[in-house]
Short mmCIF file of C-alpha atoms in Angstrom, two decimals:
data_model
loop_
_atom_site.label_atom_id
_atom_site.label_comp_id
_atom_site.label_asym_id
_atom_site.label_seq_id
_atom_site.Cartn_x
_atom_site.Cartn_y
_atom_site.Cartn_z
CA MET A 499 117.70 117.43 -27.95
CA GLY A 500 118.97 119.53 -30.89
CA THR A 501 121.62 118.86 -33.00
CA THR A 502 125.35 119.89 -32.26
CA GLN A 503 128.02 119.72 -34.99
CA LEU A 504 131.69 119.65 -33.91
CA GLU A 505 134.12 122.02 -35.16
CA SER A 506 137.26 121.14 -36.97
CA VAL A 507 139.74 120.84 -34.52
CA PRO A 508 143.58 119.61 -34.30
CA GLU A 509 143.23 117.43 -31.54
CA PRO A 510 141.51 113.83 -32.42
CA LYS A 511 137.74 114.19 -33.31
CA TYR A 512 136.65 111.37 -30.39
CA TRP A 513 138.75 113.46 -27.95
CA HIS A 514 136.83 116.78 -28.37
CA LEU A 515 133.93 114.90 -28.51
CA LYS A 516 134.40 113.37 -25.13
CA THR A 517 134.55 116.89 -23.80
CA VAL A 518 131.65 117.91 -25.48
CA LEU A 519 129.82 114.82 -24.02
CA SER A 520 131.33 115.31 -20.49
CA ASP A 521 129.62 118.90 -20.50
CA ALA A 522 126.76 117.73 -21.40
CA LEU A 523 126.70 115.12 -18.59
CA ASP A 524 127.01 118.03 -16.46
CA SER A 525 123.97 120.08 -17.88
CA GLU A 526 121.46 117.36 -19.30
CA PHE A 527 121.68 114.10 -17.48
CA ALA A 528 121.21 113.10 -14.07
CA VAL A 529 123.05 110.04 -11.82
CA GLY A 530 121.88 107.30 -13.15
CA GLU A 531 119.90 108.71 -16.19
CA ILE A 532 120.09 106.60 -19.53
CA LEU A 533 121.72 108.20 -22.37
CA PRO A 534 120.53 107.92 -26.09
CA ASN A 535 121.50 104.87 -28.16
CA GLU A 536 124.53 105.54 -30.11
CA ARG A 537 122.63 106.22 -33.09
CA GLU A 538 120.82 109.07 -31.66
CA LEU A 539 124.00 110.30 -30.15
CA ALA A 540 126.17 110.23 -33.56
CA ALA A 541 123.40 112.21 -35.39
CA ARG A 542 123.23 114.90 -32.66
CA PHE A 543 127.15 115.64 -32.65
CA GLY A 544 127.53 114.80 -36.84
CA VAL A 545 130.29 111.69 -35.93
CA ALA A 546 130.52 108.43 -37.01
CA ARG A 547 129.64 105.63 -34.81
CA ALA A 548 133.21 104.54 -34.24
CA THR A 549 134.18 107.97 -32.99
CA LEU A 550 130.99 107.96 -30.44
CA ARG A 551 132.37 104.46 -29.35
CA GLN A 552 135.77 106.02 -28.72
CA ALA A 553 134.56 108.90 -26.88
CA LEU A 554 132.00 107.03 -24.64
CA GLU A 555 134.85 104.81 -23.79
CA GLN A 556 137.12 107.20 -22.85
CA LEU A 557 134.43 108.50 -20.56
CA GLU A 558 133.71 105.19 -19.17
CA LEU A 559 137.38 104.90 -18.33
CA GLU A 560 137.17 107.99 -16.21
CA GLY A 561 134.21 106.83 -14.09
CA ARG A 562 131.76 109.20 -15.83
CA LEU A 563 129.73 106.91 -17.65
CA GLN A 564 128.60 103.06 -16.36
CA ARG A 565 127.52 100.49 -19.17
CA ARG A 566 125.18 97.60 -17.73
CA ARG A 567 124.45 94.75 -19.33
CA GLY A 568 120.91 94.91 -19.66
CA VAL A 569 120.70 98.77 -19.07
CA GLY A 570 122.62 100.72 -21.25
CA THR A 571 124.76 103.81 -20.49
CA THR A 572 124.22 105.18 -17.24
CA VAL A 573 125.46 108.51 -15.76
CA ALA A 574 127.92 107.28 -13.35
CA PRO A 575 127.31 108.63 -9.62
CA PRO A 576 129.81 111.85 -8.53
CA ARG A 577 133.33 110.14 -7.33
CA VAL A 578 133.71 110.67 -3.50
CA GLY A 579 136.96 110.58 -1.05
CA VAL A 580 137.72 106.90 0.17
CA ALA A 581 140.83 106.61 2.41
CA VAL A 582 143.06 103.38 1.54
CA GLY A 583 144.29 103.38 5.08
CA ASP A 584 143.32 105.20 8.41
CA PRO A 585 145.70 107.72 9.77
CA GLU A 586 146.34 105.39 13.02
CA HIS A 587 146.81 101.93 12.24
CA SER A 588 144.33 99.71 12.86
CA TRP A 589 143.35 95.86 12.19
CA PRO A 590 140.83 95.07 9.06
CA GLY A 591 137.46 95.01 10.37
CA ALA A 592 137.74 97.05 13.41
CA ASP A 593 134.85 97.88 15.38
CA ASP A 594 134.45 101.62 14.31
CA ALA A 595 132.13 103.91 12.31
CA THR A 596 134.81 103.94 9.48
CA ASP A 597 135.22 100.60 8.71
CA THR A 598 133.42 100.25 5.23
CA TRP A 599 133.76 96.60 4.42
CA GLU A 600 131.10 93.96 4.65
CA PRO A 601 132.51 90.20 5.36
CA VAL A 602 131.32 87.68 3.02
CA GLU A 603 133.24 84.42 3.63
CA CYS A 604 136.24 82.61 5.03
CA GLU A 605 137.80 79.61 3.68
CA GLU A 606 141.16 77.59 4.55
CA ALA A 607 143.32 77.77 1.01
CA ALA A 608 146.90 77.93 0.16
CA PRO A 609 148.19 81.86 -0.53
CA PRO A 610 149.76 82.78 -3.43
CA ALA A 611 153.75 82.45 -3.87
CA ALA A 612 153.83 86.60 -3.14
CA VAL A 613 151.66 86.31 -0.17
CA ALA A 614 153.22 83.60 1.23
CA ARG A 615 156.54 85.28 0.91
CA LEU A 616 155.45 88.31 3.11
CA LEU A 617 153.60 85.89 5.73
CA GLY A 618 156.78 83.67 5.87
CA VAL A 619 154.81 80.27 5.47
CA ALA A 620 155.26 77.48 2.76
CA GLN A 621 153.46 78.39 -0.04
CA ASP A 622 151.64 74.94 0.22
CA THR A 623 150.68 76.05 4.03
CA PRO A 624 146.75 76.70 4.44
CA VAL A 625 145.86 80.10 5.84
CA HIS A 626 142.67 81.47 6.59
CA VAL A 627 141.39 83.90 3.58
CA VAL A 628 138.54 86.16 4.62
CA ARG A 629 136.74 87.76 1.68
CA ARG A 630 135.20 91.16 2.15
CA SER A 631 133.50 93.57 -0.18
CA ARG A 632 133.14 97.28 -0.47
CA MET A 633 129.97 99.32 -1.98
CA SER A 634 129.68 102.57 -3.18
CA HIS A 635 126.39 104.13 -4.33
CA GLY A 636 124.87 100.79 -4.47
CA GLN A 637 127.71 99.28 -6.97
CA PRO A 638 130.18 97.22 -6.21
CA LEU A 639 133.78 98.99 -5.52
CA ALA A 640 136.47 96.69 -4.29
CA ALA A 641 137.00 93.40 -3.00
CA GLU A 642 139.28 92.16 -0.76
CA LEU A 643 141.09 89.28 0.41
CA VAL A 644 142.75 88.98 3.82
CA TYR A 645 144.98 86.20 4.30
CA ILE A 646 146.17 85.29 7.96
CA PRO A 647 147.97 82.64 9.27
CA ALA A 648 146.84 79.80 11.67
CA GLU A 649 149.26 81.24 14.41
CA SER A 650 147.81 84.87 14.37
CA VAL A 651 144.66 83.32 15.67
CA PRO A 652 145.70 80.87 17.94
CA GLY A 653 142.66 80.69 19.91
CA LEU A 654 140.03 80.49 17.09
CA SER A 655 137.98 77.04 16.85
CA ALA A 656 136.45 75.57 14.03
CA ILE A 657 133.31 75.38 16.06
CA ASP A 658 133.24 79.25 16.84
CA ALA A 659 131.76 79.90 13.39
CA PRO A 660 131.57 77.47 10.68
CA SER A 661 131.35 79.49 7.90
CA GLY A 662 130.13 82.35 5.90
CA ALA A 663 130.07 86.01 6.84
CA ALA A 664 129.93 84.89 10.49
CA ARG A 665 132.92 82.88 10.46
CA ALA A 666 134.91 85.66 8.94
CA ARG A 667 133.73 88.24 11.61
CA THR A 668 134.95 85.52 13.93
CA VAL A 669 138.45 85.21 12.37
CA LEU A 670 139.15 88.76 12.38
CA ARG A 671 137.91 89.75 15.69
CA GLU A 672 140.42 87.09 17.24
CA LEU A 673 142.96 88.71 14.99
CA ARG A 674 142.24 91.83 17.01
CA ARG A 675 143.51 90.11 19.93
CA LEU A 676 147.12 91.04 18.58
CA GLU A 677 148.87 94.15 19.40
CA LEU A 678 149.51 95.79 15.79
CA GLU A 679 152.61 97.29 15.57
CA GLY A 680 152.84 98.76 12.33
CA GLN A 681 151.20 98.65 8.45
CA GLU A 682 152.90 98.85 5.30
CA GLN A 683 150.70 100.12 2.07
CA SER A 684 151.61 99.38 -1.95
CA VAL A 685 149.79 100.48 -4.98
CA GLU A 686 150.18 99.32 -8.35
CA LEU A 687 148.01 99.25 -11.47
CA GLY A 688 146.41 95.19 -12.44
CA SER A 689 144.15 93.13 -14.03
CA ALA A 690 141.07 91.75 -12.77
CA ARG A 691 141.22 87.78 -12.01
CA ALA A 692 137.79 86.00 -12.78
CA ASP A 693 136.71 85.92 -9.26
CA ASP A 694 137.80 89.67 -8.38
CA ALA A 695 135.46 90.74 -12.08
CA ARG A 696 132.66 88.92 -11.16
CA GLN A 697 132.38 90.78 -7.64
CA LEU A 698 133.11 94.10 -9.27
CA ASP A 699 130.76 93.34 -12.46
CA ARG A 700 133.35 93.64 -14.71
CA LEU A 701 135.17 91.82 -17.22
CA PRO A 702 138.02 89.40 -16.78
CA GLY A 703 141.34 91.31 -17.21
CA ALA A 704 139.92 95.15 -16.60
CA PRO A 705 141.95 97.16 -15.38
CA VAL A 706 142.30 97.36 -11.09
CA LEU A 707 144.34 99.35 -8.36
CA LEU A 708 145.69 96.65 -6.41
CA VAL A 709 146.49 97.78 -2.65
CA THR A 710 148.42 95.45 -0.77
CA THR A 711 148.33 95.69 3.14
CA ARG A 712 150.55 94.13 5.46
CA TYR A 713 149.99 94.10 9.20
CA VAL A 714 152.77 93.56 11.74
CA ALA A 715 152.60 92.43 15.08
CA GLU A 716 154.86 90.39 17.32
CA GLY A 717 158.07 91.13 15.14
CA ARG A 718 156.38 89.45 12.26
CA THR A 719 153.50 89.92 9.32
CA ALA A 720 150.52 88.78 11.26
CA ALA A 721 148.26 89.01 7.83
CA VAL A 722 148.17 90.47 4.17
CA ALA A 723 145.50 92.13 2.48
CA ILE A 724 145.06 92.42 -0.93
CA ALA A 725 142.03 94.83 -1.67
CA THR A 726 140.92 95.15 -5.88
CA TYR A 727 139.68 98.30 -6.56
CA ARG A 728 137.72 99.17 -9.88
CA ALA A 729 140.13 101.33 -11.68
CA ASP A 730 137.07 103.22 -13.46
CA THR A 731 136.10 104.58 -10.57
CA CYS A 732 138.89 105.46 -8.52
CA ARG A 733 141.97 107.76 -8.91
CA LEU A 734 144.86 108.41 -6.34
CA THR A 735 145.57 111.37 -4.29
CA PHE A 736 148.86 112.24 -2.53
CA GLY A 737 148.02 114.37 0.22
CA ASP A 738 150.25 116.11 3.11
CA ALA A 739 153.30 114.32 4.17
CA GLY A 740 152.03 111.81 6.52
CA ALA A 741 148.74 111.68 5.65
CA GLY A 742 149.10 108.46 3.37
CA VAL A 743 147.42 107.89 -0.12
CA HIS A 744 144.13 108.04 -0.67
CA LEU A 745 141.79 106.88 -3.12
CA LEU A 746 139.15 108.92 -4.86
CA ALA A 747 136.25 106.46 -5.61
CA GLY A 748 132.65 106.54 -7.12
#
């Protein structure tokens, strides 16, 4: 690696460095490759380490780099298109090739106040909470909680599947007995809670995209799903009218 000195430019030095580093990532490094340490990079580009850190942090926010504990800073996989919702309405966990979520666990717990309002239940009323995860290139991409009131799965028995992923699949399968009438989605920027942060390999408070889906059946809200996507690996795109909202994720 040769020495590349930055020219004097009107924009912030770290921002210009970010552009130079981005070009280097495209031409000199492979996906998953570990970058040289900060001292070597700062010497190559003739900048202070504080400036270098700013540029690296920006590239991490944009999903170009990943900082992995015990490994270092690596080149992130390219972003791929991931649809938030299918063109046609479908229940979570639908048995088709397009479902990319893996059931993890299911428990009974009182929903958050906002979810309880959407479901039309009292906040202290226990509901089924299905936890699912979504991976991309071997890395955690999103975590999801699906809240399902007991009245949406009346045929469910405690002995169907006592716990774990099997229980989660059973609850979702029972939910699909209802005829889905429609669904509504909203997307907002949020901060990772402690449990979501652990699943997503992020620090608590890290920026995330929250995708809330309300499923309607028999004239009422039958379930509410809240998916938490890593904001550093996702960006929103809006397609043609009626195409819905899509996430691009790495």
